[in-house]
Coordinates of C-alpha atoms in Angstrom, one line a residue:
Chain A
M1 CA -8.6 28.2 -21.5
T2 CA -8.2 28.0 -25.2
N3 CA -4.9 27.9 -27.1
E4 CA -4.1 29.5 -30.4
T5 CA -5.7 26.9 -32.6
G6 CA -9.0 27.4 -30.8
E7 CA -8.8 23.9 -29.3
S8 CA -9.7 23.7 -25.6
R9 CA -6.9 22.7 -23.3
V10 CA -9.4 21.4 -20.7
R11 CA -8.7 17.7 -20.3
L12 CA -11.3 17.0 -17.6
A13 CA -14.4 19.0 -16.9
I14 CA -16.7 18.4 -14.0
D15 CA -19.9 20.2 -14.4
A16 CA -22.6 20.7 -11.6
L17 CA -21.8 17.3 -10.1
S18 CA -24.1 16.2 -7.2
H19 CA -24.5 12.9 -5.5
R20 CA -26.8 11.6 -2.9
Y21 CA -26.4 8.5 -0.7
G22 CA -30.0 7.9 0.4
D23 CA -31.1 11.2 2.0
E24 CA -27.5 12.5 2.4
L25 CA -26.2 14.9 -0.1
A26 CA -22.5 14.0 -0.3
V27 CA -21.6 16.2 -3.2
D28 CA -23.4 19.4 -3.9
D29 CA -23.1 21.1 -7.3
V30 CA -19.4 20.8 -7.8
S31 CA -17.8 22.1 -10.9
F32 CA -14.1 22.4 -11.9
G33 CA -11.8 21.6 -14.7
I34 CA -8.3 20.4 -15.2
E35 CA -6.1 21.4 -18.1
A36 CA -3.9 19.0 -19.9
G37 CA -0.7 18.3 -18.0
E38 CA -1.9 20.1 -14.9
L39 CA -1.7 18.7 -11.3
V40 CA -4.7 19.8 -9.4
A41 CA -5.2 18.9 -5.7
L42 CA -8.7 18.3 -4.4
V43 CA -8.5 18.9 -0.7
G44 CA -10.8 18.9 2.2
P45 CA -11.4 17.1 5.5
S46 CA -12.4 13.5 5.7
G47 CA -16.0 13.0 4.6
C48 CA -16.2 16.2 2.6
G49 CA -17.3 14.3 -0.5
K50 CA -14.0 14.4 -2.4
T51 CA -13.7 10.6 -2.7
T52 CA -17.2 10.6 -4.2
V53 CA -16.1 13.1 -6.8
V54 CA -13.1 10.9 -7.7
Q55 CA -15.2 7.8 -7.9
S56 CA -17.6 9.6 -10.2
I57 CA -14.7 10.7 -12.5
A58 CA -13.4 7.1 -12.6
G59 CA -16.9 5.9 -13.3
H60 CA -17.3 3.7 -10.2
V61 CA -20.0 5.9 -8.9
R62 CA -22.9 7.1 -11.1
P63 CA -23.6 10.7 -9.9
T64 CA -27.1 11.7 -9.1
A65 CA -26.8 14.8 -11.3
G66 CA -24.2 16.6 -13.3
R67 CA -21.8 15.8 -16.1
I68 CA -18.2 14.6 -16.5
A69 CA -16.4 15.4 -19.7
L70 CA -13.1 14.1 -21.0
H71 CA -11.6 16.0 -24.0
G72 CA -14.9 17.8 -24.1
E73 CA -16.8 14.6 -24.6
D74 CA -19.5 13.6 -22.1
V75 CA -18.5 10.4 -20.3
T76 CA -20.9 10.4 -17.5
G77 CA -22.6 7.2 -18.6
V78 CA -19.4 5.5 -19.9
P79 CA -18.2 2.5 -17.9
P80 CA -14.8 2.8 -16.1
E81 CA -13.0 0.5 -18.6
D82 CA -13.7 2.8 -21.5
R83 CA -12.7 6.1 -19.9
G84 CA -8.9 6.0 -20.0
V85 CA -8.8 7.2 -16.4
S86 CA -6.3 5.4 -14.1
I87 CA -6.7 5.4 -10.3
V88 CA -4.4 4.8 -7.4
F89 CA -6.2 4.3 -4.0
Q90 CA -5.1 4.9 -0.5
R91 CA -4.7 1.2 0.2
S92 CA -2.7 -1.0 -2.1
T93 CA -4.7 -2.6 -4.9
L94 CA -1.7 -4.5 -6.4
Y95 CA -2.8 -8.0 -7.3
P96 CA -1.2 -10.4 -4.9
H97 CA -1.5 -13.3 -7.4
M98 CA 0.7 -11.6 -10.0
T99 CA 4.3 -10.4 -10.0
V100 CA 5.1 -6.7 -10.0
G101 CA 5.8 -7.0 -13.8
E102 CA 2.5 -8.7 -14.4
N103 CA 0.7 -6.1 -12.4
V104 CA 2.2 -3.3 -14.5
A105 CA 1.4 -5.2 -17.7
Y106 CA -2.2 -5.8 -16.7
G107 CA -3.6 -2.6 -18.1
L108 CA -1.6 -3.1 -21.3
D109 CA -3.0 -6.5 -21.9
A110 CA -6.5 -5.1 -21.8
R111 CA -5.7 -2.9 -24.7
G112 CA -4.2 -5.7 -26.7
V113 CA -0.7 -4.2 -26.8
A114 CA 1.7 -6.5 -28.7
P115 CA 4.0 -8.6 -26.5
A116 CA 7.3 -6.9 -27.5
R117 CA 5.9 -3.5 -27.0
R118 CA 4.2 -4.5 -23.8
E119 CA 7.6 -5.7 -22.4
A120 CA 9.2 -2.5 -23.4
L121 CA 6.5 -0.4 -21.7
V122 CA 6.6 -2.4 -18.5
S123 CA 10.4 -2.0 -18.4
K124 CA 10.1 1.7 -19.1
H125 CA 7.5 2.3 -16.3
L126 CA 9.4 0.1 -13.8
E127 CA 12.5 2.2 -14.5
L128 CA 10.4 5.4 -14.1
V129 CA 9.6 4.4 -10.5
A130 CA 13.0 2.8 -9.9
L131 CA 11.6 -0.7 -9.5
D132 CA 13.3 -2.4 -12.5
D133 CA 15.0 -4.9 -10.2
Q134 CA 11.7 -6.0 -8.6
R135 CA 9.9 -7.1 -11.7
E136 CA 9.6 -10.7 -10.7
A137 CA 8.8 -9.9 -7.1
R138 CA 5.4 -10.5 -5.5
P139 CA 3.7 -7.4 -4.2
T140 CA 3.8 -8.9 -0.7
E141 CA 7.6 -8.8 -0.9
L142 CA 7.7 -5.0 -1.5
S143 CA 7.9 -2.3 1.2
G144 CA 5.1 0.1 1.6
G145 CA 6.8 2.8 -0.5
Q146 CA 7.7 0.3 -3.2
R147 CA 4.1 -0.8 -3.4
R148 CA 3.0 2.8 -3.9
R149 CA 5.5 3.2 -6.7
A150 CA 4.5 -0.1 -8.3
E151 CA 0.9 1.1 -8.3
L152 CA 2.0 4.4 -10.0
A153 CA 3.8 2.4 -12.7
R154 CA 0.7 0.2 -13.2
A155 CA -1.6 3.2 -13.4
L156 CA 0.7 5.1 -15.8
A157 CA 1.6 2.2 -18.2
P158 CA -1.5 2.4 -20.3
S159 CA -0.9 6.2 -20.8
P160 CA -4.2 7.3 -19.2
D161 CA -5.8 10.6 -20.1
V162 CA -6.2 11.4 -16.5
L163 CA -4.5 10.0 -13.4
L164 CA -6.5 10.0 -10.2
L165 CA -4.6 9.7 -6.9
D166 CA -7.0 9.1 -4.1
E167 CA -5.2 9.8 -0.8
P168 CA -2.1 7.9 -2.1
L169 CA 0.1 9.1 0.8
S170 CA -2.2 9.0 3.7
A171 CA -1.3 5.5 4.9
L172 CA 2.4 6.2 5.0
D173 CA 4.5 7.5 7.8
R174 CA 5.8 11.1 7.6
T175 CA 9.3 10.5 6.2
L176 CA 8.1 8.2 3.5
R177 CA 5.2 10.5 2.7
I178 CA 7.5 13.4 2.0
R179 CA 9.9 11.3 -0.1
L180 CA 7.0 9.8 -2.2
R181 CA 5.5 13.2 -2.6
E182 CA 8.7 14.4 -4.3
E183 CA 8.7 11.2 -6.3
I184 CA 5.1 11.9 -7.5
A185 CA 6.1 15.4 -8.4
R186 CA 9.0 14.2 -10.5
I187 CA 7.0 11.4 -12.2
Q188 CA 4.3 13.9 -13.0
R189 CA 6.8 16.3 -14.5
E190 CA 8.5 13.6 -16.6
T191 CA 5.3 12.0 -17.9
G192 CA 3.2 15.2 -18.1
V193 CA 0.2 13.2 -17.1
T194 CA -2.9 15.2 -16.2
T195 CA -3.4 14.5 -12.5
L196 CA -6.0 15.0 -9.9
F197 CA -4.5 14.5 -6.4
V198 CA -7.0 14.0 -3.6
T199 CA -6.0 14.5 -0.1
H200 CA -7.1 15.7 3.3
D201 CA -3.5 16.8 4.0
Q202 CA -3.1 20.5 3.2
E203 CA 0.7 20.1 3.3
D204 CA 0.7 17.4 0.6
A205 CA -1.7 19.5 -1.5
M206 CA 0.3 22.8 -1.2
A207 CA 3.6 21.0 -1.9
L208 CA 2.4 19.2 -5.0
A209 CA -0.3 21.1 -6.8
D210 CA -0.4 23.7 -9.5
R211 CA -3.9 24.5 -8.3
L212 CA -6.1 23.7 -5.3
V213 CA -9.8 23.0 -5.2
V214 CA -10.9 23.0 -1.5
M215 CA -14.1 21.2 -0.6
N216 CA -16.1 21.2 2.6
E217 CA -19.4 19.5 3.3
G218 CA -19.9 18.5 -0.3
R219 CA -19.3 22.0 -1.8
I220 CA -16.3 23.8 -3.2
V221 CA -15.3 26.5 -0.8
G222 CA -12.1 27.8 -2.5
R223 CA -10.0 27.4 -5.6
G224 CA -6.8 28.9 -6.8
R225 CA -3.0 28.7 -6.7
P226 CA -1.8 27.3 -3.3
R227 CA 0.0 30.5 -2.3
D228 CA -2.8 32.8 -3.3
L229 CA -5.3 30.7 -1.3
Y230 CA -3.1 30.6 1.7
E231 CA -2.4 34.4 1.7
S232 CA -5.9 35.5 0.9
P233 CA -8.3 32.8 1.9
P234 CA -11.8 33.4 0.7
T235 CA -13.5 31.9 3.8
P236 CA -12.6 31.3 7.4
F237 CA -12.8 27.6 6.6
V238 CA -10.1 27.8 3.9
A239 CA -8.0 30.0 6.2
S240 CA -8.1 27.4 9.0
F241 CA -7.9 24.4 6.7
L242 CA -4.8 25.5 4.7
G243 CA -3.2 27.0 7.8
R244 CA -4.5 26.4 11.2
A245 CA -7.7 27.2 13.0
N246 CA -6.7 30.5 14.5
T247 CA -9.7 32.9 14.7
F248 CA -11.3 35.3 17.0
S249 CA -14.6 37.2 16.6
A250 CA -15.0 40.9 17.0
T251 CA -17.3 43.8 16.2
V252 CA -16.3 46.6 13.8
L253 CA -16.3 50.0 15.5
K254 CA -14.8 51.9 12.7
S255 CA -13.7 50.9 9.2
N256 CA -11.0 53.6 8.6
P257 CA -8.6 53.0 10.2
L258 CA -10.0 49.6 11.0
T259 CA -10.9 49.4 14.7
V260 CA -12.6 46.4 16.2
R261 CA -13.9 45.6 19.7
R262 CA -13.8 42.3 21.4
G263 CA -15.1 42.3 25.0
D264 CA -13.8 45.3 26.8
E265 CA -10.7 45.6 24.5
T266 CA -10.5 47.9 21.5
V267 CA -8.0 47.0 18.8
E268 CA -7.0 49.6 16.3
I269 CA -5.3 48.3 13.2
R270 CA -3.4 51.4 12.1
G271 CA -2.8 51.9 8.4
V272 CA -5.5 49.6 7.3
K273 CA -9.0 50.3 6.2
A274 CA -11.8 47.7 5.6
D275 CA -14.7 47.6 3.2
V276 CA -17.2 46.8 5.9
S277 CA -20.1 48.6 7.6
D278 CA -19.8 49.6 11.2
D279 CA -21.2 47.3 13.9
S280 CA -20.9 44.2 11.7
T281 CA -19.6 41.1 13.4
V282 CA -16.5 39.7 11.9
T283 CA -14.3 36.7 12.2
C284 CA -10.6 37.5 12.2
H285 CA -7.9 35.0 11.2
V286 CA -4.2 35.3 11.6
H287 CA -1.8 32.5 10.6
P288 CA 0.2 31.3 13.6
E289 CA 3.6 32.3 12.0
D290 CA 2.3 35.9 11.8
L291 CA 1.5 36.1 15.5
S292 CA 4.1 37.0 18.1
V293 CA 3.8 36.9 21.9
R294 CA 5.2 39.6 24.2
P295 CA 4.7 40.8 27.8
A296 CA 1.3 42.3 28.4
E297 CA 2.5 45.7 29.5
S298 CA 4.9 46.3 26.6
R299 CA 4.0 49.1 24.2
A300 CA 4.3 48.2 20.5
T301 CA 3.3 49.6 17.2
N302 CA 1.6 46.4 16.0
P303 CA -2.0 45.8 17.0
S304 CA -2.3 43.2 19.8
I305 CA -4.8 41.3 21.9
R306 CA -4.4 40.5 25.6
G307 CA -4.6 37.0 26.9
T308 CA -3.1 34.3 29.1
V309 CA -0.7 31.6 28.1
A310 CA -2.6 28.3 28.3
H311 CA -0.1 25.9 26.9
V312 CA 3.3 25.8 25.4
A313 CA 4.2 22.9 23.1
D314 CA 7.8 22.3 22.1
V315 CA 7.6 20.9 18.6
G316 CA 11.3 20.9 18.0
R317 CA 12.2 23.7 15.6
R318 CA 9.7 26.0 17.2
Y319 CA 7.3 26.5 20.1
D320 CA 3.5 26.5 19.7
V321 CA 2.2 29.0 22.2
T322 CA -1.5 28.7 22.9
V323 CA -2.9 31.9 24.3
R324 CA -6.4 32.0 25.8
I325 CA -7.9 35.3 24.7
G326 CA -11.5 34.8 25.9
S327 CA -13.9 32.0 26.9
G328 CA -13.4 29.3 24.3
E329 CA -11.2 31.4 22.1
D330 CA -7.5 30.4 21.7
L331 CA -4.8 31.7 19.4
V332 CA -1.7 29.8 18.6
A333 CA 1.5 31.7 18.0
E334 CA 4.6 30.1 16.6
Q335 CA 7.7 31.3 18.3
V336 CA 11.2 30.3 17.5
S337 CA 12.8 31.0 20.9
S338 CA 12.3 32.0 24.5
P339 CA 8.7 31.1 25.0
P340 CA 6.6 32.6 27.8
A341 CA 5.6 30.5 30.8
V342 CA 2.1 29.1 31.3
D343 CA -0.3 31.5 33.0
D344 CA 1.8 34.5 32.0
D345 CA -0.3 37.5 31.0
V346 CA 0.7 38.4 27.4
A347 CA -0.2 40.4 24.4
V348 CA -0.5 38.6 21.0
A349 CA 0.6 41.0 18.3
F350 CA 0.3 40.8 14.5
P351 CA 1.2 43.0 11.6
G352 CA -2.0 44.8 10.4
D353 CA -1.6 43.6 6.9
R354 CA -1.5 39.9 7.9
L355 CA -5.0 40.0 9.3
H356 CA -7.8 38.2 7.4
L357 CA -11.3 39.5 8.0
F358 CA -14.5 37.7 7.2
D359 CA -18.0 39.1 7.5
R360 CA -19.8 36.7 9.9
D361 CA -23.3 37.3 8.4
E362 CA -22.5 37.4 4.8
G363 CA -19.7 34.7 5.0
R364 CA -17.5 36.7 2.6
R365 CA -14.0 37.9 2.8
V366 CA -13.7 41.6 3.7
P367 CA -11.2 43.4 1.5
L368 CA -8.6 45.3 3.4
S369 CA -6.4 48.0 2.0
A370 CA -3.7 50.3 3.1
V371 CA -4.8 53.8 4.1
Chain B
M1 CA -5.8 8.0 46.7
N2 CA -3.4 5.2 45.9
R3 CA -4.5 4.0 42.5
T4 CA -3.2 0.5 43.0
D5 CA -5.6 -0.1 45.9
T6 CA -8.6 -0.5 43.6
V7 CA -7.0 -3.1 41.4
G8 CA -4.8 -4.9 44.0
S9 CA -7.0 -7.9 44.7
G10 CA -7.5 -10.8 42.4
R11 CA -3.8 -11.0 41.5
S12 CA -2.8 -13.9 43.6
F13 CA -4.7 -16.6 41.5
R14 CA -3.9 -16.7 37.8
V15 CA -5.2 -19.1 35.2
P16 CA -3.0 -19.6 32.2
G17 CA -4.8 -17.7 29.4
R18 CA -5.5 -20.6 27.2
L19 CA -6.4 -23.2 29.8
V20 CA -10.2 -22.6 29.8
P21 CA -10.7 -22.8 26.0
A22 CA -8.3 -25.8 25.7
V23 CA -10.3 -27.8 28.3
L24 CA -13.7 -26.9 26.9
G25 CA -12.5 -27.6 23.3
G26 CA -10.8 -30.8 24.5
F27 CA -14.2 -32.3 25.6
L28 CA -15.6 -31.8 22.2
L29 CA -12.5 -33.3 20.5
V30 CA -12.8 -36.4 22.7
Y31 CA -16.5 -36.6 21.9
F32 CA -15.6 -36.5 18.2
A33 CA -12.6 -38.9 18.3
F34 CA -14.0 -41.6 20.7
P35 CA -16.8 -42.9 18.5
F36 CA -14.6 -42.6 15.5
L37 CA -11.9 -44.8 17.0
S38 CA -14.4 -47.3 18.5
F39 CA -16.0 -47.6 15.0
L40 CA -12.6 -48.1 13.4
S41 CA -11.7 -50.8 16.0
R42 CA -14.4 -52.9 14.4
T43 CA -12.7 -53.1 11.1
G44 CA -10.8 -56.2 12.2
T45 CA -14.0 -58.2 12.8
A46 CA -15.4 -57.3 9.4
N47 CA -14.1 -58.7 6.1
V48 CA -13.6 -55.3 4.4
A49 CA -12.3 -56.5 1.1
A50 CA -14.9 -59.2 0.6
R51 CA -17.8 -57.0 1.4
L52 CA -16.5 -54.2 -0.9
S53 CA -16.2 -56.5 -3.8
T54 CA -19.9 -57.6 -3.8
P55 CA -21.9 -56.4 -6.8
E56 CA -24.2 -54.3 -4.5
A57 CA -21.3 -52.5 -2.9
Q58 CA -19.6 -51.9 -6.2
A59 CA -22.8 -50.4 -7.7
A60 CA -23.2 -48.2 -4.7
I61 CA -19.6 -46.9 -4.9
R62 CA -20.0 -46.4 -8.7
N63 CA -23.3 -44.5 -8.3
S64 CA -21.8 -42.2 -5.6
L65 CA -18.7 -41.5 -7.6
L66 CA -21.0 -40.6 -10.6
T67 CA -23.5 -38.4 -8.8
A68 CA -21.5 -36.5 -6.1
P69 CA -19.0 -34.8 -8.6
V70 CA -21.9 -33.8 -10.9
S71 CA -23.9 -32.3 -7.9
T72 CA -20.8 -30.5 -6.8
A73 CA -20.2 -29.1 -10.3
V74 CA -23.8 -28.0 -10.7
A75 CA -23.7 -26.3 -7.2
T76 CA -20.4 -24.6 -8.1
V77 CA -21.4 -23.4 -11.6
F78 CA -24.7 -21.8 -10.3
G79 CA -23.6 -21.1 -6.8
V80 CA -20.4 -19.1 -7.3
P81 CA -22.0 -16.4 -9.4
L82 CA -24.9 -16.2 -6.8
A83 CA -22.3 -15.9 -4.1
Y84 CA -20.6 -13.0 -6.0
L85 CA -23.9 -11.2 -6.4
L86 CA -24.7 -11.6 -2.7
A87 CA -21.2 -10.3 -1.7
R88 CA -21.3 -7.3 -4.0
A89 CA -24.8 -6.2 -4.9
S90 CA -27.4 -4.6 -2.8
F91 CA -30.9 -5.0 -4.0
V92 CA -34.5 -5.1 -2.8
G93 CA -35.3 -8.5 -1.5
K94 CA -31.7 -9.4 -0.7
R95 CA -32.7 -10.7 2.7
L96 CA -35.2 -13.0 1.1
V97 CA -32.6 -14.4 -1.3
E98 CA -30.3 -15.0 1.6
G99 CA -33.0 -16.8 3.4
I100 CA -33.7 -19.0 0.4
V101 CA -30.0 -19.9 0.2
V102 CA -29.9 -21.2 3.8
L103 CA -33.3 -22.9 3.6
P104 CA -31.9 -26.3 2.6
L105 CA -29.4 -26.0 5.5
V106 CA -32.1 -25.5 8.2
L107 CA -34.5 -28.0 6.8
P108 CA -34.0 -31.6 7.8
P109 CA -32.8 -33.3 4.6
V110 CA -35.6 -35.8 4.7
V111 CA -38.1 -32.9 4.6
G112 CA -36.1 -31.3 1.8
G113 CA -36.5 -34.6 -0.1
A114 CA -40.2 -34.6 0.6
M115 CA -40.4 -31.1 -0.8
L116 CA -38.5 -32.1 -3.9
L117 CA -41.0 -35.0 -4.4
T118 CA -43.9 -32.5 -4.4
A119 CA -42.1 -30.4 -7.0
V120 CA -40.6 -33.0 -9.4
G121 CA -42.1 -36.3 -8.2
R122 CA -43.5 -38.8 -10.8
F123 CA -47.1 -37.6 -10.4
T124 CA -46.3 -33.9 -10.7
P125 CA -46.5 -32.0 -14.0
V126 CA -42.7 -31.6 -14.2
G127 CA -42.0 -35.2 -13.2
R128 CA -44.5 -36.6 -15.6
V129 CA -43.1 -34.7 -18.6
A130 CA -39.5 -35.6 -17.7
A131 CA -40.5 -39.3 -17.2
A132 CA -42.3 -39.3 -20.5
A133 CA -39.2 -37.9 -22.1
G134 CA -37.2 -40.8 -20.7
V135 CA -35.4 -38.9 -18.0
P136 CA -37.2 -39.7 -14.8
L137 CA -36.4 -37.2 -12.0
T138 CA -37.0 -39.7 -9.2
G139 CA -35.7 -43.1 -8.6
S140 CA -32.8 -42.4 -11.0
L141 CA -29.2 -41.1 -10.9
L142 CA -30.6 -37.8 -11.9
G143 CA -32.9 -37.9 -8.9
V144 CA -29.8 -38.5 -6.7
V145 CA -28.1 -35.5 -8.2
L146 CA -31.2 -33.4 -7.6
A147 CA -31.4 -34.4 -3.9
Q148 CA -27.6 -34.0 -3.4
T149 CA -27.5 -30.5 -5.0
F150 CA -30.5 -29.3 -3.0
V151 CA -28.9 -30.2 0.3
A152 CA -25.2 -29.5 -0.5
A153 CA -25.2 -26.4 -2.7
P154 CA -25.6 -23.8 0.2
F155 CA -22.2 -24.7 1.4
V156 CA -20.4 -23.5 -1.7
V157 CA -22.6 -20.4 -1.9
I158 CA -22.1 -19.3 1.7
T159 CA -18.3 -20.0 1.8
A160 CA -17.7 -18.4 -1.6
R161 CA -19.7 -15.4 -0.6
A162 CA -17.5 -14.9 2.5
G163 CA -14.5 -15.3 0.2
F164 CA -15.7 -12.6 -2.3
G165 CA -16.6 -10.4 0.6
S166 CA -13.0 -10.4 1.9
V167 CA -11.7 -9.2 -1.5
D168 CA -11.4 -5.4 -1.3
E169 CA -13.8 -4.0 -3.9
R170 CA -11.2 -1.5 -4.9
L171 CA -9.1 -4.3 -6.4
E172 CA -12.0 -4.8 -8.8
Q173 CA -12.4 -1.1 -9.4
A174 CA -8.7 -0.8 -10.3
S175 CA -9.1 -3.6 -12.8
R176 CA -12.1 -1.8 -14.4
S177 CA -10.1 1.4 -14.6
L178 CA -7.3 -0.5 -16.2
G179 CA -9.6 -1.5 -19.0
Y180 CA -11.3 -4.7 -18.1
G181 CA -15.1 -5.2 -18.2
P182 CA -17.1 -6.7 -15.3
L183 CA -16.8 -10.3 -16.5
A184 CA -13.0 -10.1 -17.3
T185 CA -12.5 -8.4 -13.9
F186 CA -14.5 -11.2 -12.2
W187 CA -12.3 -13.8 -14.0
N188 CA -9.0 -12.1 -13.5
V189 CA -9.3 -10.7 -10.1
S190 CA -12.3 -11.7 -8.0
L191 CA -12.1 -15.4 -8.8
P192 CA -8.4 -16.0 -8.2
L193 CA -8.4 -13.9 -5.0
A194 CA -11.4 -15.8 -3.6
R195 CA -10.0 -19.1 -4.8
G196 CA -9.2 -20.4 -1.3
A197 CA -12.7 -19.9 0.0
I198 CA -14.3 -21.2 -3.2
L199 CA -12.3 -24.4 -3.1
A200 CA -13.1 -24.8 0.6
G201 CA -16.8 -24.4 -0.3
I202 CA -16.5 -26.9 -3.1
T203 CA -14.9 -29.4 -0.8
L204 CA -17.6 -29.0 1.8
T205 CA -20.3 -29.3 -0.8
F206 CA -18.7 -32.5 -2.2
A207 CA -18.4 -34.0 1.3
R208 CA -22.0 -33.2 2.0
A209 CA -23.2 -34.4 -1.4
I210 CA -21.4 -37.8 -1.3
G211 CA -22.7 -38.4 2.2
E212 CA -26.2 -37.3 1.5
F213 CA -28.8 -39.7 2.8
G214 CA -32.1 -38.1 3.9
A215 CA -33.2 -36.3 0.8
T216 CA -31.7 -39.0 -1.5
M217 CA -33.8 -41.7 0.3
M218 CA -37.0 -39.8 -0.4
V219 CA -36.2 -38.8 -4.0
A220 CA -34.2 -41.8 -5.2
Y221 CA -34.1 -44.8 -2.9
N222 CA -33.0 -46.6 -6.0
P223 CA -30.4 -46.7 -7.5
R224 CA -28.4 -47.1 -4.4
T225 CA -25.6 -44.8 -3.4
I226 CA -23.1 -45.6 -0.6
P227 CA -25.2 -43.9 2.1
T228 CA -28.5 -45.7 1.1
R229 CA -26.6 -49.0 0.8
I230 CA -25.2 -48.5 4.3
W231 CA -28.7 -48.1 5.6
I232 CA -29.9 -51.2 3.9
D233 CA -26.9 -53.2 5.1
F234 CA -27.4 -52.0 8.6
I235 CA -31.1 -52.9 8.7
S236 CA -30.4 -56.4 7.4
G237 CA -27.0 -57.2 8.9
G238 CA -26.2 -55.0 11.8
I239 CA -23.3 -52.6 12.6
D240 CA -20.4 -54.7 11.4
T241 CA -21.8 -55.0 7.9
V242 CA -21.7 -51.3 7.6
V243 CA -18.0 -50.8 8.4
P244 CA -16.5 -51.6 4.9
L245 CA -18.7 -49.1 2.9
A246 CA -18.4 -46.5 5.6
L247 CA -14.6 -46.8 5.3
A248 CA -14.9 -46.5 1.5
L249 CA -17.0 -43.4 1.8
L250 CA -14.5 -41.9 4.3
A251 CA -11.5 -42.8 2.0
I252 CA -13.2 -41.2 -1.1
T253 CA -14.0 -38.0 0.8
L254 CA -10.6 -37.7 2.3
A255 CA -8.9 -38.3 -1.0
V256 CA -11.0 -35.6 -2.7
I257 CA -10.4 -33.1 0.1
T258 CA -6.7 -33.8 0.0
A259 CA -6.5 -33.5 -3.7
V260 CA -8.4 -30.2 -3.8
Q261 CA -6.3 -28.7 -1.1
R262 CA -3.1 -29.9 -2.7
F263 CA -4.2 -28.7 -6.1
G264 CA -5.6 -25.5 -4.8
R265 CA -2.7 -24.9 -2.4
I266 CA -5.0 -23.9 0.4
P267 CA -3.2 -23.2 3.7
T268 CA -4.6 -25.6 6.3
V269 CA -5.9 -23.2 9.0
V270 CA -6.8 -19.9 7.5
D271 CA -7.0 -19.1 3.8
G272 CA -4.4 -16.6 2.7

């Protein structure tokens, strides 16, 4: 992470951050870094501690332990106003007693920017978010999407070192969310601002981020490029969170070729061997788009699991077929056409190389390779 | 089973939704308005202008107009910051502080006055020092201010606290992150956004202060304010002698409330 001149490119570094609220450990030993100009998404379900991380970076929460460094300088004890970190929250924090233009100018006034330059910067940032005709409007006169954009302009106007976006899209409806997501991507590209995007929505995260940091129960459980994490998730949680919860448990009978047993059914995954000892219990995950449903008696080359169709949901451009494969174990298969009927006995098949295997006891990903 | 069977009965008789609260509230309104109107109906029998121009009445009006604004200002300057702390900070003993704030509200004012006497009365250490320095804390306009502030200040604290509480803390955090310290943030964001509630609190405090009688009577029976003068007039001359000063008090209070609301642009029902 060092360029040719030997200068670190890491803009923001979080080092062993922990935070307690009373007895509850909300953030547990979290460390990650963001390079200058990067857009990193911090994702995880509600209550996983990501907002506490953001609040610590902004300086609104003093972490129980750990360090936060900006440009390599420790800012853990520095008050928010001296950090150069802008923040956009889930709910609008535009000041209702100021016009849109005054809101955008607010952060510039704090830095004593000269009036002429301030006006120019306000105009520039209102243009950036396509709100130049709303300069004199009150925030209450703006639509939900316009308010978001005005907040982005206000946060960006003082040229922050780091921009924190804390669930900025979560309060919006789907159409608006996707449009604003693209807008954020464009603005980030144009300004090159180092951004931490916090969300519980894996789709927003995957669509926007250069890198993902996945959190669960206060800890980081995965990190990497979105596609890499999706295609080789390190834990069942990451697999389920980035895709969909789609797992079944099994016992390994043989590791080469991989053969597992669930109940009275033996499934051989031909052409694949696993680095796992016999008799270990494993959690298997397959993304729904990799599963296909076919009649139970059909013979096929791909490995398959028998089950009964429990539910078919027509979600428009595809069908989500829920197949019950055991007590409390369901698999969802995405099917484009001709779904089976409920209560049909079916086989759920998947290509052997699309299986993700996790050792239940060790909690690790089991490497699979072609034979 | 037919699902409608279980809920079928009780549909024949319907009371319009707002009838019950309207009737109950109406009783209270009549109870407020009736004495008010019967009191006003006496204005014809009393010579308002003549009684208001007596030196005693003039002095009382002057004293009230001098003390109540000062008490309100003192309560606001010290009370609004306290309200902000109570709305934002959590600390050990917060419950105790909250209890102390409402203490003057739950005490009968005359008892509050008695307590003040034991603290700053002429024969207490504090009162003796102050009197020796030429600023007696009892039987003086300063004494009136002390009594009014004690009784009226909780109103601005409680109302302003609710106002600060309804300001989303993230608006303040955004201001900090945009480069403003805690004091500038309070001034630029918290104060303007809680303005409606604070002004409502100031109005209540003023109304309470200018009408204060119980504690004032204990701490500073002299010099007379409008309420103490009204009491003396009533004792010596009966109900009709009271009407002119009571009307003056009402007029002053209404004028101040109207001015504050106009100046502060507070919506009449709920603050926006």
